Amino acid sequence: MEYNRFNRDDLSNRIDPEKLQTARVAAETGKALAGVILLVYFLTRFDLFRVFENSGDEFLHFMGSGLRVLVIIFLVLAVISFLENLLTLIFLFRGNTDAPLVQMLLKISGVMRSGTGYFFMLIFGILFGGFGAFATFSTNVTKAEGTEIFGAVFMLIGIGICIAAIVSFIKMLIKEL
């Protein structure tokens, strides 16, 4: 199909796969750097966590602490992703992608990209389980009738999600490596 003297069917012949991979890694590096900057801003300037933690309510204190821990986890992951993408980008710009160390780095990078969804699945399973445990076992919060049962169900769902994420990640690792 031709559009303004541009043939879309011929596009695969015009794009160099190595340059396309370099552009993708450069975009990933920029995204990771933006994530690091945004998460550092949330941790240092955003007062929502302190408001929750200083409210005196057990549930809000639990939420504030949990949100702060989540932001710290995501910050560590963003820093790791930025460093990994920056190192990959440096190797790709040098053009020496046939070295065994670079091949191993590119393989680890692919496994990290493939495993990201399983990590988010694990985090949300922990969230489900944590809030379910809080609803089931907290003593200083006024609860409606049946809260313990729903909390236990959510806790079991969270545990199931965590187990599924870990098993799926291990299967992916076995297949990739």
mmCIF file of C-alpha atoms in Angstrom:
data_model
loop_
_atom_site.group_PDB
_atom_site.id
_atom_site.type_symbol
_atom_site.label_atom_id
_atom_site.label_comp_id
_atom_site.label_asym_id
_atom_site.label_seq_id
_atom_site.Cartn_x
_atom_site.Cartn_y
_atom_site.Cartn_z
ATOM 1 C CA MET A 1 0.000 0.000 0.000
ATOM 2 C CA GLU A 2 1.442 3.340 -1.041
ATOM 3 C CA TYR A 3 0.782 6.544 0.854
ATOM 4 C CA ASN A 4 2.337 9.847 -0.280
ATOM 5 C CA ARG A 5 4.985 7.958 -2.268
ATOM 6 C CA PHE A 6 5.769 5.821 0.784
ATOM 7 C CA ASN A 7 5.333 2.086 0.351
ATOM 8 C CA ARG A 8 4.425 0.460 3.683
ATOM 9 C CA ASP A 9 4.998 -3.038 2.331
ATOM 10 C CA ASP A 10 8.631 -2.159 1.640
ATOM 11 C CA LEU A 11 9.189 -0.888 5.187
ATOM 12 C CA SER A 12 10.840 -4.066 6.464
ATOM 13 C CA ASN A 13 13.540 -3.725 3.803
ATOM 14 C CA ARG A 14 14.365 -0.143 4.826
ATOM 15 C CA ILE A 15 14.723 -0.532 8.591
ATOM 16 C CA ASP A 16 17.969 -1.823 10.017
ATOM 17 C CA PRO A 17 17.119 -4.208 12.913
ATOM 18 C CA GLU A 18 20.199 -3.177 14.894
ATOM 19 C CA LYS A 19 19.284 0.509 14.697
ATOM 20 C CA LEU A 20 15.707 -0.333 15.645
ATOM 21 C CA GLN A 21 16.932 -2.205 18.733
ATOM 22 C CA THR A 22 19.210 0.714 19.644
ATOM 23 C CA ALA A 23 16.293 3.148 19.327
ATOM 24 C CA ARG A 24 14.090 0.903 21.488
ATOM 25 C CA VAL A 25 16.744 0.667 24.206
ATOM 26 C CA ALA A 26 17.280 4.446 24.068
ATOM 27 C CA ALA A 27 13.544 4.998 24.580
ATOM 28 C CA GLU A 28 13.520 2.503 27.469
ATOM 29 C CA THR A 29 16.487 4.330 29.037
ATOM 30 C CA GLY A 30 14.626 7.635 28.830
ATOM 31 C CA LYS A 31 11.491 6.104 30.356
ATOM 32 C CA ALA A 32 13.468 4.597 33.220
ATOM 33 C CA LEU A 33 15.226 7.912 33.910
ATOM 34 C CA ALA A 34 11.891 9.752 33.933
ATOM 35 C CA GLY A 35 10.525 7.128 36.340
ATOM 36 C CA VAL A 36 13.492 7.564 38.681
ATOM 37 C CA ILE A 37 13.060 11.341 38.717
ATOM 38 C CA LEU A 38 9.305 11.092 39.317
ATOM 39 C CA LEU A 39 9.638 8.529 42.107
ATOM 40 C CA VAL A 40 12.379 10.521 43.865
ATOM 41 C CA TYR A 41 10.057 13.537 43.712
ATOM 42 C CA PHE A 42 7.222 11.488 45.247
ATOM 43 C CA LEU A 43 9.439 10.305 48.088
ATOM 44 C CA THR A 44 10.956 13.680 48.910
ATOM 45 C CA ARG A 45 8.263 16.272 48.171
ATOM 46 C CA PHE A 46 4.944 14.443 48.314
ATOM 47 C CA ASP A 47 3.354 14.804 51.780
ATOM 48 C CA LEU A 48 0.535 12.280 51.283
ATOM 49 C CA PHE A 49 2.554 9.484 52.923
ATOM 50 C CA ARG A 50 3.296 11.587 56.029
ATOM 51 C CA VAL A 51 -0.338 12.694 56.281
ATOM 52 C CA PHE A 52 -1.469 9.056 56.303
ATOM 53 C CA GLU A 53 1.195 7.966 58.769
ATOM 54 C CA ASN A 54 0.572 10.856 61.198
ATOM 55 C CA SER A 55 -3.229 10.639 61.130
ATOM 56 C CA GLY A 56 -3.512 8.451 64.223
ATOM 57 C CA ASP A 57 -5.800 5.990 62.423
ATOM 58 C CA GLU A 58 -4.385 2.474 62.217
ATOM 59 C CA PHE A 59 -5.722 1.827 58.723
ATOM 60 C CA LEU A 60 -4.392 5.116 57.290
ATOM 61 C CA HIS A 61 -1.028 4.536 58.968
ATOM 62 C CA PHE A 62 -0.936 1.054 57.387
ATOM 63 C CA MET A 63 -1.846 2.537 53.978
ATOM 64 C CA GLY A 64 0.782 5.287 54.217
ATOM 65 C CA SER A 65 3.513 2.861 55.201
ATOM 66 C CA GLY A 66 2.493 0.416 52.474
ATOM 67 C CA LEU A 67 2.434 3.119 49.797
ATOM 68 C CA ARG A 68 5.861 4.364 50.862
ATOM 69 C CA VAL A 69 7.261 0.815 50.659
ATOM 70 C CA LEU A 70 5.716 0.355 47.187
ATOM 71 C CA VAL A 71 7.260 3.606 45.942
ATOM 72 C CA ILE A 72 10.661 2.558 47.318
ATOM 73 C CA ILE A 73 10.369 -0.856 45.612
ATOM 74 C CA PHE A 74 9.441 0.789 42.309
ATOM 75 C CA LEU A 75 12.297 3.304 42.717
ATOM 76 C CA VAL A 76 14.834 0.499 43.176
ATOM 77 C CA LEU A 77 13.410 -1.281 40.119
ATOM 78 C CA ALA A 78 13.511 1.929 38.070
ATOM 79 C CA VAL A 79 17.160 2.524 39.019
ATOM 80 C CA ILE A 80 18.059 -1.073 38.103
ATOM 81 C CA SER A 81 16.178 -0.740 34.808
ATOM 82 C CA PHE A 82 17.893 2.578 34.028
ATOM 83 C CA LEU A 83 21.373 1.190 34.716
ATOM 84 C CA GLU A 84 20.687 -1.977 32.732
ATOM 85 C CA ASN A 85 19.308 -0.008 29.763
ATOM 86 C CA LEU A 86 22.158 2.511 29.896
ATOM 87 C CA LEU A 87 24.751 -0.264 29.890
ATOM 88 C CA THR A 88 22.954 -2.013 27.027
ATOM 89 C CA LEU A 89 22.778 1.262 25.094
ATOM 90 C CA ILE A 90 26.510 1.843 25.546
ATOM 91 C CA PHE A 91 27.275 -1.648 24.240
ATOM 92 C CA LEU A 92 24.940 -1.157 21.271
ATOM 93 C CA PHE A 93 26.508 2.206 20.359
ATOM 94 C CA ARG A 94 29.964 0.667 20.485
ATOM 95 C CA GLY A 95 28.743 -1.957 18.010
ATOM 96 C CA ASN A 96 30.448 -4.856 19.727
ATOM 97 C CA THR A 97 27.370 -7.029 20.286
ATOM 98 C CA ASP A 98 29.102 -10.312 19.460
ATOM 99 C CA ALA A 99 31.176 -10.447 22.654
ATOM 100 C CA PRO A 100 30.044 -13.137 25.134
ATOM 101 C CA LEU A 101 29.569 -10.592 27.958
ATOM 102 C CA VAL A 102 27.338 -8.421 25.776
ATOM 103 C CA GLN A 103 25.339 -11.452 24.623
ATOM 104 C CA MET A 104 24.809 -12.476 28.254
ATOM 105 C CA LEU A 105 23.724 -8.919 29.159
ATOM 106 C CA LEU A 106 21.272 -8.838 26.253
ATOM 107 C CA LYS A 107 19.851 -12.218 27.329
ATOM 108 C CA ILE A 108 19.437 -11.017 30.944
ATOM 109 C CA SER A 109 17.854 -7.828 29.625
ATOM 110 C CA GLY A 110 15.323 -9.855 27.633
ATOM 111 C CA VAL A 111 14.491 -11.990 30.669
ATOM 112 C CA MET A 112 14.008 -8.842 32.775
ATOM 113 C CA ARG A 113 11.649 -7.374 30.188
ATOM 114 C CA SER A 114 9.713 -10.636 29.968
ATOM 115 C CA GLY A 115 9.490 -10.997 33.753
ATOM 116 C CA THR A 116 8.219 -7.496 34.503
ATOM 117 C CA GLY A 117 4.569 -8.506 34.251
ATOM 118 C CA TYR A 118 5.097 -11.347 36.717
ATOM 119 C CA PHE A 119 6.694 -8.955 39.188
ATOM 120 C CA PHE A 120 3.708 -6.604 39.013
ATOM 121 C CA MET A 121 1.458 -9.619 39.463
ATOM 122 C CA LEU A 122 3.442 -10.520 42.598
ATOM 123 C CA ILE A 123 3.193 -6.969 43.981
ATOM 124 C CA PHE A 124 -0.571 -6.865 43.486
ATOM 125 C CA GLY A 125 -0.903 -10.301 45.071
ATOM 126 C CA ILE A 126 0.987 -8.982 48.090
ATOM 127 C CA LEU A 127 -1.329 -5.962 48.164
ATOM 128 C CA PHE A 128 -4.443 -8.158 48.048
ATOM 129 C CA GLY A 129 -3.054 -10.434 50.740
ATOM 130 C CA GLY A 130 -1.854 -7.561 52.920
ATOM 131 C CA PHE A 131 -5.132 -5.711 52.881
ATOM 132 C CA GLY A 132 -7.003 -8.975 53.403
ATOM 133 C CA ALA A 133 -4.822 -9.784 56.411
ATOM 134 C CA PHE A 134 -5.345 -6.285 57.754
ATOM 135 C CA ALA A 135 -9.125 -6.630 57.413
ATOM 136 C CA THR A 136 -9.032 -10.030 59.078
ATOM 137 C CA PHE A 137 -6.613 -9.492 61.941
ATOM 138 C CA SER A 138 -6.736 -5.776 62.859
ATOM 139 C CA THR A 139 -8.166 -5.073 66.291
ATOM 140 C CA ASN A 140 -8.304 -1.271 66.587
ATOM 141 C CA VAL A 141 -10.603 -0.681 63.620
ATOM 142 C CA THR A 142 -14.402 -0.756 63.713
ATOM 143 C CA LYS A 143 -15.484 -3.513 61.340
ATOM 144 C CA ALA A 144 -18.775 -4.384 59.732
ATOM 145 C CA GLU A 145 -20.220 -7.854 60.176
ATOM 146 C CA GLY A 146 -18.483 -10.420 57.981
ATOM 147 C CA THR A 147 -15.354 -8.323 57.407
ATOM 148 C CA GLU A 148 -13.123 -11.119 58.673
ATOM 149 C CA ILE A 149 -14.557 -13.555 56.118
ATOM 150 C CA PHE A 150 -14.056 -11.163 53.193
ATOM 151 C CA GLY A 151 -10.597 -10.318 54.480
ATOM 152 C CA ALA A 152 -9.671 -13.999 54.648
ATOM 153 C CA VAL A 153 -10.973 -14.526 51.094
ATOM 154 C CA PHE A 154 -8.891 -11.594 49.813
ATOM 155 C CA MET A 155 -5.881 -12.878 51.729
ATOM 156 C CA LEU A 156 -6.227 -16.297 50.066
ATOM 157 C CA ILE A 157 -6.691 -14.667 46.645
ATOM 158 C CA GLY A 158 -3.517 -12.643 47.245
ATOM 159 C CA ILE A 159 -1.579 -15.757 48.222
ATOM 160 C CA GLY A 160 -2.855 -17.524 45.090
ATOM 161 C CA ILE A 161 -1.824 -14.595 42.871
ATOM 162 C CA CYS A 162 1.655 -14.584 44.442
ATOM 163 C CA ILE A 163 2.080 -18.326 43.920
ATOM 164 C CA ALA A 164 0.880 -18.037 40.302
ATOM 165 C CA ALA A 165 3.330 -15.175 39.635
ATOM 166 C CA ILE A 166 6.280 -17.075 41.088
ATOM 167 C CA VAL A 167 5.452 -20.301 39.232
ATOM 168 C CA SER A 168 4.921 -18.448 35.932
ATOM 169 C CA PHE A 169 8.211 -16.569 36.349
ATOM 170 C CA ILE A 170 10.112 -19.801 37.042
ATOM 171 C CA LYS A 171 8.533 -21.433 33.957
ATOM 172 C CA MET A 172 9.547 -18.411 31.865
ATOM 173 C CA LEU A 173 13.105 -18.585 33.219
ATOM 174 C CA ILE A 174 13.365 -22.279 32.382
ATOM 175 C CA LYS A 175 12.077 -21.631 28.864
ATOM 176 C CA GLU A 176 14.321 -18.598 28.239
ATOM 177 C CA LEU A 177 17.542 -19.992 29.684
#
